[in-house]
PDB file of C-alpha atoms in Angstrom:
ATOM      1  CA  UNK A  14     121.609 104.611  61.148  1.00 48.00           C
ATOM      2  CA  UNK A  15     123.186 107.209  59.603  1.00 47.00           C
ATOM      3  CA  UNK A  16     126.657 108.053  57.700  1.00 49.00           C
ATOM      4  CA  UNK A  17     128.421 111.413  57.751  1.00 47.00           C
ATOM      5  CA  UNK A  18     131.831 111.539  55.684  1.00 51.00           C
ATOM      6  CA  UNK A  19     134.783 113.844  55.395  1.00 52.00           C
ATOM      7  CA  UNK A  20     138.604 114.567  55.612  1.00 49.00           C
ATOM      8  CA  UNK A  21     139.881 116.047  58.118  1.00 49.00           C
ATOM      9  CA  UNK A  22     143.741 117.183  57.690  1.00 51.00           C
ATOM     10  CA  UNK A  23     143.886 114.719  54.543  1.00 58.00           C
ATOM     11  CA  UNK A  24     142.332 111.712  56.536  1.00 60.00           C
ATOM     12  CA  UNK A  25     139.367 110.444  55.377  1.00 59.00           C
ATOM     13  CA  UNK A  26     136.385 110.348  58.605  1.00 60.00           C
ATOM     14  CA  UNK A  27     133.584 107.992  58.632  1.00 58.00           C
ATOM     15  CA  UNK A  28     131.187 108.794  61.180  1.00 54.00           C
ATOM     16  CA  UNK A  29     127.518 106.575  62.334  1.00 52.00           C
ATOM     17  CA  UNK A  30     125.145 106.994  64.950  1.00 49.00           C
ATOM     18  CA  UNK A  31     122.807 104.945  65.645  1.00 53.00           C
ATOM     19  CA  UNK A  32     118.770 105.205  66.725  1.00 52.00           C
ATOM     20  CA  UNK A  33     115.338 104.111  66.472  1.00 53.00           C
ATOM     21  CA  UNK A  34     113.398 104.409  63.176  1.00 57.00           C
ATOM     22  CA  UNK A  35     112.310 108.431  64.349  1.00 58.00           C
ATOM     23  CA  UNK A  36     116.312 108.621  64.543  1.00 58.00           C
ATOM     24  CA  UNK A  37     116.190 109.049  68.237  1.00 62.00           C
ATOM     25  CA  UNK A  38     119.440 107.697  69.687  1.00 70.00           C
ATOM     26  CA  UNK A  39     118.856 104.341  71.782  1.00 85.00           C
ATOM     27  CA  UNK A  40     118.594 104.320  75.565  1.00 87.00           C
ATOM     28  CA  UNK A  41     120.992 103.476  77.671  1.00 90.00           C
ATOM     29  CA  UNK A  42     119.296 101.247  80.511  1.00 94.00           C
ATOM     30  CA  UNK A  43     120.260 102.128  84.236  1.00 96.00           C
ATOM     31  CA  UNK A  44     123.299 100.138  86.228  1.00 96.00           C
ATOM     32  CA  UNK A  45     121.913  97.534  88.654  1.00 96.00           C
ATOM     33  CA  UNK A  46     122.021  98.717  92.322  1.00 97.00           C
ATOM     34  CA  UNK A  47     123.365  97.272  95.239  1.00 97.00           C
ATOM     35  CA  UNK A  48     121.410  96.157  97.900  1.00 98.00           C
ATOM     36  CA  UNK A  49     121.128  95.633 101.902  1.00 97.00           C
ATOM     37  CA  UNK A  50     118.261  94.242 103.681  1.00 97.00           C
ATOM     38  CA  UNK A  51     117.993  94.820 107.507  1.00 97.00           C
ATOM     39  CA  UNK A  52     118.143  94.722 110.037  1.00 97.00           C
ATOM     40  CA  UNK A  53     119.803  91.757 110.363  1.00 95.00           C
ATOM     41  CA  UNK A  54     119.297  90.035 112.509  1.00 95.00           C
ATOM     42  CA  UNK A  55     115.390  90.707 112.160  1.00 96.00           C
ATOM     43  CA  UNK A  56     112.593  89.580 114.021  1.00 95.00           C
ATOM     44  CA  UNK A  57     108.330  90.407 114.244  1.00 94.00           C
ATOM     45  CA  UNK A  58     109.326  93.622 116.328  1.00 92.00           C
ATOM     46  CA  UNK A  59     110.819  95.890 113.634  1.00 94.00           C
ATOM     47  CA  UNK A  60     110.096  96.654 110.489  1.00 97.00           C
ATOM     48  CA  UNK A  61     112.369  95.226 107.156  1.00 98.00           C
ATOM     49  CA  UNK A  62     114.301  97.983 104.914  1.00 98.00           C
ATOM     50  CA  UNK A  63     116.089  97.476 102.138  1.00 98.00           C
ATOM     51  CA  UNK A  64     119.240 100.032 101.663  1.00 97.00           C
ATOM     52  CA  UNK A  65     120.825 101.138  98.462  1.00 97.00           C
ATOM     53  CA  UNK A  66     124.001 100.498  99.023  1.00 97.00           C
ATOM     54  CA  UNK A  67     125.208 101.306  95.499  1.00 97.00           C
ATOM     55  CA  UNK A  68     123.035 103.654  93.693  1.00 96.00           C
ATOM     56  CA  UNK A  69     122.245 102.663  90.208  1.00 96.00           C
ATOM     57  CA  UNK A  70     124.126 105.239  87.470  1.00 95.00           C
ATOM     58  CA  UNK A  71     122.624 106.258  83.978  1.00 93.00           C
ATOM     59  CA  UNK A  72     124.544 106.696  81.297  1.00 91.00           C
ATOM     60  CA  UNK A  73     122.107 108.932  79.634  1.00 90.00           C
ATOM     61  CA  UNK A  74     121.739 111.074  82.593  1.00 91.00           C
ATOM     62  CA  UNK A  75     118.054 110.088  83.217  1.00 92.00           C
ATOM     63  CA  UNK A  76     116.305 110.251  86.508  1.00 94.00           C
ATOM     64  CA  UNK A  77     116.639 106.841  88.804  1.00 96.00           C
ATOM     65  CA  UNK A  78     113.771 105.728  90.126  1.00 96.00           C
ATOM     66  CA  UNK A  79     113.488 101.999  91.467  1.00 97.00           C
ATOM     67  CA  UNK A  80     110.548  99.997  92.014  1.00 96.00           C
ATOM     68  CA  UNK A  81     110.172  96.987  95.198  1.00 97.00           C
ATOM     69  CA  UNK A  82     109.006  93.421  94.768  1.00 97.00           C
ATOM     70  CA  UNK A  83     108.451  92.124  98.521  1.00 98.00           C
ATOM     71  CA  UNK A  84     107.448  88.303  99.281  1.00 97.00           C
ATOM     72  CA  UNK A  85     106.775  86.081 102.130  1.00 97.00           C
ATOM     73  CA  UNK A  86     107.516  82.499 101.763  1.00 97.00           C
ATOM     74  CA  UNK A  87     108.241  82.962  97.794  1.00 96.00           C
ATOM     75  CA  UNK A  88     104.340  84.570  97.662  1.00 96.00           C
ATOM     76  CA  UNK A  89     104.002  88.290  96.772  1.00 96.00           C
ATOM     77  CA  UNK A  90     103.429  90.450  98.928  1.00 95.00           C
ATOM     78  CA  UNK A  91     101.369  93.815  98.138  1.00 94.00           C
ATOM     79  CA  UNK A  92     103.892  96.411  99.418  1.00 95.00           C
ATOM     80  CA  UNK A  93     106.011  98.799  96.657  1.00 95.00           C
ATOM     81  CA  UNK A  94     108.077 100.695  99.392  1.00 97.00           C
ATOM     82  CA  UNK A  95     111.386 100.010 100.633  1.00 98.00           C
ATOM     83  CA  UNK A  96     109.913  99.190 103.751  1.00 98.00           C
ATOM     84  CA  UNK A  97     107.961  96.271 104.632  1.00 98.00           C
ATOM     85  CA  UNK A  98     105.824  96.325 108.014  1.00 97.00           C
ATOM     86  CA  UNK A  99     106.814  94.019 110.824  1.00 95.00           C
ATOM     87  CA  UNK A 100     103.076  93.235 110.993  1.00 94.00           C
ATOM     88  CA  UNK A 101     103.431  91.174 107.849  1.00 94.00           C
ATOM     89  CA  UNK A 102     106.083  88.694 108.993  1.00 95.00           C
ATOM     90  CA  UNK A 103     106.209  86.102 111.629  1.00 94.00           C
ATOM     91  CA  UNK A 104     108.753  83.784 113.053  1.00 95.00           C
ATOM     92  CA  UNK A 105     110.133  81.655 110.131  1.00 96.00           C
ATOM     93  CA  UNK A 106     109.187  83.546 107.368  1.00 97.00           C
ATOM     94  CA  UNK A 107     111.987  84.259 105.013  1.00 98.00           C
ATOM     95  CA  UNK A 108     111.008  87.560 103.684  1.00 97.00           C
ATOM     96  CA  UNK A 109     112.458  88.650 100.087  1.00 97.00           C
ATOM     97  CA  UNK A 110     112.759  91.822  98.018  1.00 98.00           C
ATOM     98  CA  UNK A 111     113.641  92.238  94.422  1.00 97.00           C
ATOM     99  CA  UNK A 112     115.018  95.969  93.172  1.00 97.00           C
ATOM    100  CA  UNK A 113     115.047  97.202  90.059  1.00 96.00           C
ATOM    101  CA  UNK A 114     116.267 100.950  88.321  1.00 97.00           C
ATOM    102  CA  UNK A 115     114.619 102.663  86.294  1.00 95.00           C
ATOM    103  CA  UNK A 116     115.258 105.633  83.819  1.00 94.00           C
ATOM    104  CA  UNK A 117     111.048 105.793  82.211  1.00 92.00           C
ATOM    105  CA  UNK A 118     112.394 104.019  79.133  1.00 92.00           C
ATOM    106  CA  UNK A 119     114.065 101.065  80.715  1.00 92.00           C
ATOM    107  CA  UNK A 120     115.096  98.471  83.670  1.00 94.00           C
ATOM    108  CA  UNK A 121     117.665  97.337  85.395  1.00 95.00           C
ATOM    109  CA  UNK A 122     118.807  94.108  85.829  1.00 95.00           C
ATOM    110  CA  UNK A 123     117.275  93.049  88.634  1.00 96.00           C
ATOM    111  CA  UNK A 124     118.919  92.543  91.855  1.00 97.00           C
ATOM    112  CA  UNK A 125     117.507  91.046  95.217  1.00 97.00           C
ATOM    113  CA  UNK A 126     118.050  90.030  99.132  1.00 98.00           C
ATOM    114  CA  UNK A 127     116.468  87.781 101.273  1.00 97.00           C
ATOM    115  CA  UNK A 128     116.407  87.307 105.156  1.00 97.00           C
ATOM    116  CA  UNK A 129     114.499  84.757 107.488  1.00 97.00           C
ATOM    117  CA  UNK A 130     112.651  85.965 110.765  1.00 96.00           C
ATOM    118  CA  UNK A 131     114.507  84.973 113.694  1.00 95.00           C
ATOM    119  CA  UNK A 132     112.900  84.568 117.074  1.00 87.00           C
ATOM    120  CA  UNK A 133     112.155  87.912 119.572  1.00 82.00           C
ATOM    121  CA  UNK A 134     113.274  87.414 122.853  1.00 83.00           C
ATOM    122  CA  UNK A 135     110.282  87.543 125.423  1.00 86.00           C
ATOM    123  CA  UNK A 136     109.635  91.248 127.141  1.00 88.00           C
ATOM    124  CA  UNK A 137     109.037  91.314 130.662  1.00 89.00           C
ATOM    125  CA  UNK A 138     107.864  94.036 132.697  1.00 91.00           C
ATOM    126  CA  UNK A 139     107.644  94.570 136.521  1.00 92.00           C
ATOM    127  CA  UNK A 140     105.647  96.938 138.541  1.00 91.00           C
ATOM    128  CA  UNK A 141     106.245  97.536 141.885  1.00 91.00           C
ATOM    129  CA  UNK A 142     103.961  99.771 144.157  1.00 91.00           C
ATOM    130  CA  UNK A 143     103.809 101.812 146.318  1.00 90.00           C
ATOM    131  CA  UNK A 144     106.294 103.727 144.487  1.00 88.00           C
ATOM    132  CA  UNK A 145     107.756 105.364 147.596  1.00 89.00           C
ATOM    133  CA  UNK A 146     107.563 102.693 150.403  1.00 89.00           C
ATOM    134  CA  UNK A 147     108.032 103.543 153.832  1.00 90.00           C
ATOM    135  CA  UNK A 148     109.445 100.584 155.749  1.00 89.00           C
ATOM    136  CA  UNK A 149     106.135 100.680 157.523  1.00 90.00           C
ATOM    137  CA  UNK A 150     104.701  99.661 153.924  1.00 89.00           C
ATOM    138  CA  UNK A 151     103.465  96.096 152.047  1.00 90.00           C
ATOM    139  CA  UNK A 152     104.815  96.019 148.711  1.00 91.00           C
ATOM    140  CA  UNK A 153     102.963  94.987 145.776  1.00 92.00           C
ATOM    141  CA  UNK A 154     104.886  93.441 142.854  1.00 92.00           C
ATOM    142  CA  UNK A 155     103.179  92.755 139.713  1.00 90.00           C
ATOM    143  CA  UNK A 156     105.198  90.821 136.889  1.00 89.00           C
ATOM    144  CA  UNK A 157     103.958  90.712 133.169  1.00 89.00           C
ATOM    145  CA  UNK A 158     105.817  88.781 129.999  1.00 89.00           C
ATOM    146  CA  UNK A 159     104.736  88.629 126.380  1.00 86.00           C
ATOM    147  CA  UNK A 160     106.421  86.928 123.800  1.00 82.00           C
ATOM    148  CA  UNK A 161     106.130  88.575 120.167  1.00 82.00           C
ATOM    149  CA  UNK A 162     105.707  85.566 118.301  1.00 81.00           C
ATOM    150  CA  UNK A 163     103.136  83.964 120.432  1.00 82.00           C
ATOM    151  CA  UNK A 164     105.660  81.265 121.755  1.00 81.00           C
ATOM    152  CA  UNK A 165     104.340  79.905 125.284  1.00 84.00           C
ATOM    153  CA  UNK A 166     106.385  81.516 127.995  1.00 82.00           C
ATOM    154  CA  UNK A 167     107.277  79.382 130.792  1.00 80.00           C
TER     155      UNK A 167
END
């Protein structure tokens, strides 16, 4: 810390600052960001994002960057990007991220979201052949279903 004294117009001024021991002046650490995670409702067919909402402000004027903490069923997950895969989630699986700011000297408060996987509704697909049937013609019809989460289709 250090003192600087003086009058100015006949009143007496005390000023400090404040730093580290090389008399660098102490970092202010970045706001916490607000979050979204989506989409909502989400299922095993797209992928999860999470959305800055609110971007996080630094008082010093330092570069944001943030930094992702995924996990699956409260177990981490190895993913660092805002987006997590739809290949790494199933039906059930509640699916949490953790965000935190930061300016290279400091962090955030951290600030997080959390969504289960809902159900995907079976896809069906139909095929019917020929294409351009006279009324002379047999038509062929050929019906396929799949359900994304493996549920038994009936």
């Amino acid at each position: 810390m250090s003192k600087t004294t003086g009058t100015l117009f006949g009143v007496s001024i005390l000023l400090f600052s404040c730093g580290d021991k090389s008399g660098d002046v102490a970092n202010n650490l970045p706001s916490t960001p607000e979050i979204a995670l989506g989409p909502n409702p989400a299922t095993t067919t797209e992928d999860l994002q999470v959305s800055i909402i609110i971007d996080s402000v630094d008082a010093d004027g330092d570069e944001i960057e943030y930094t992702y903490v995924w996990t699956k069923n409260s177990v981490l997950v190895e993913n660092d990007t805002a987006i997590l895969s739809s290949d790494e989630t199933s039906k059930g699986d509640v699916l949490g991220v953790t965000v935190y700011a930061s300016d290279g000297e400091g962090q955030s408060d951290p600030t997080s979201a959390s969504i289960t996987i809902e159900n995907s509704a079976p896809i069906i697909s139909v095929a019917i052949s020929p294409e351009n049937p006279t009324t002379e013609e047999d038509l062929s019809i050929v019906v396929e279903n799949n359900d994304p989460d493996g549920d038994d289709l009936s």
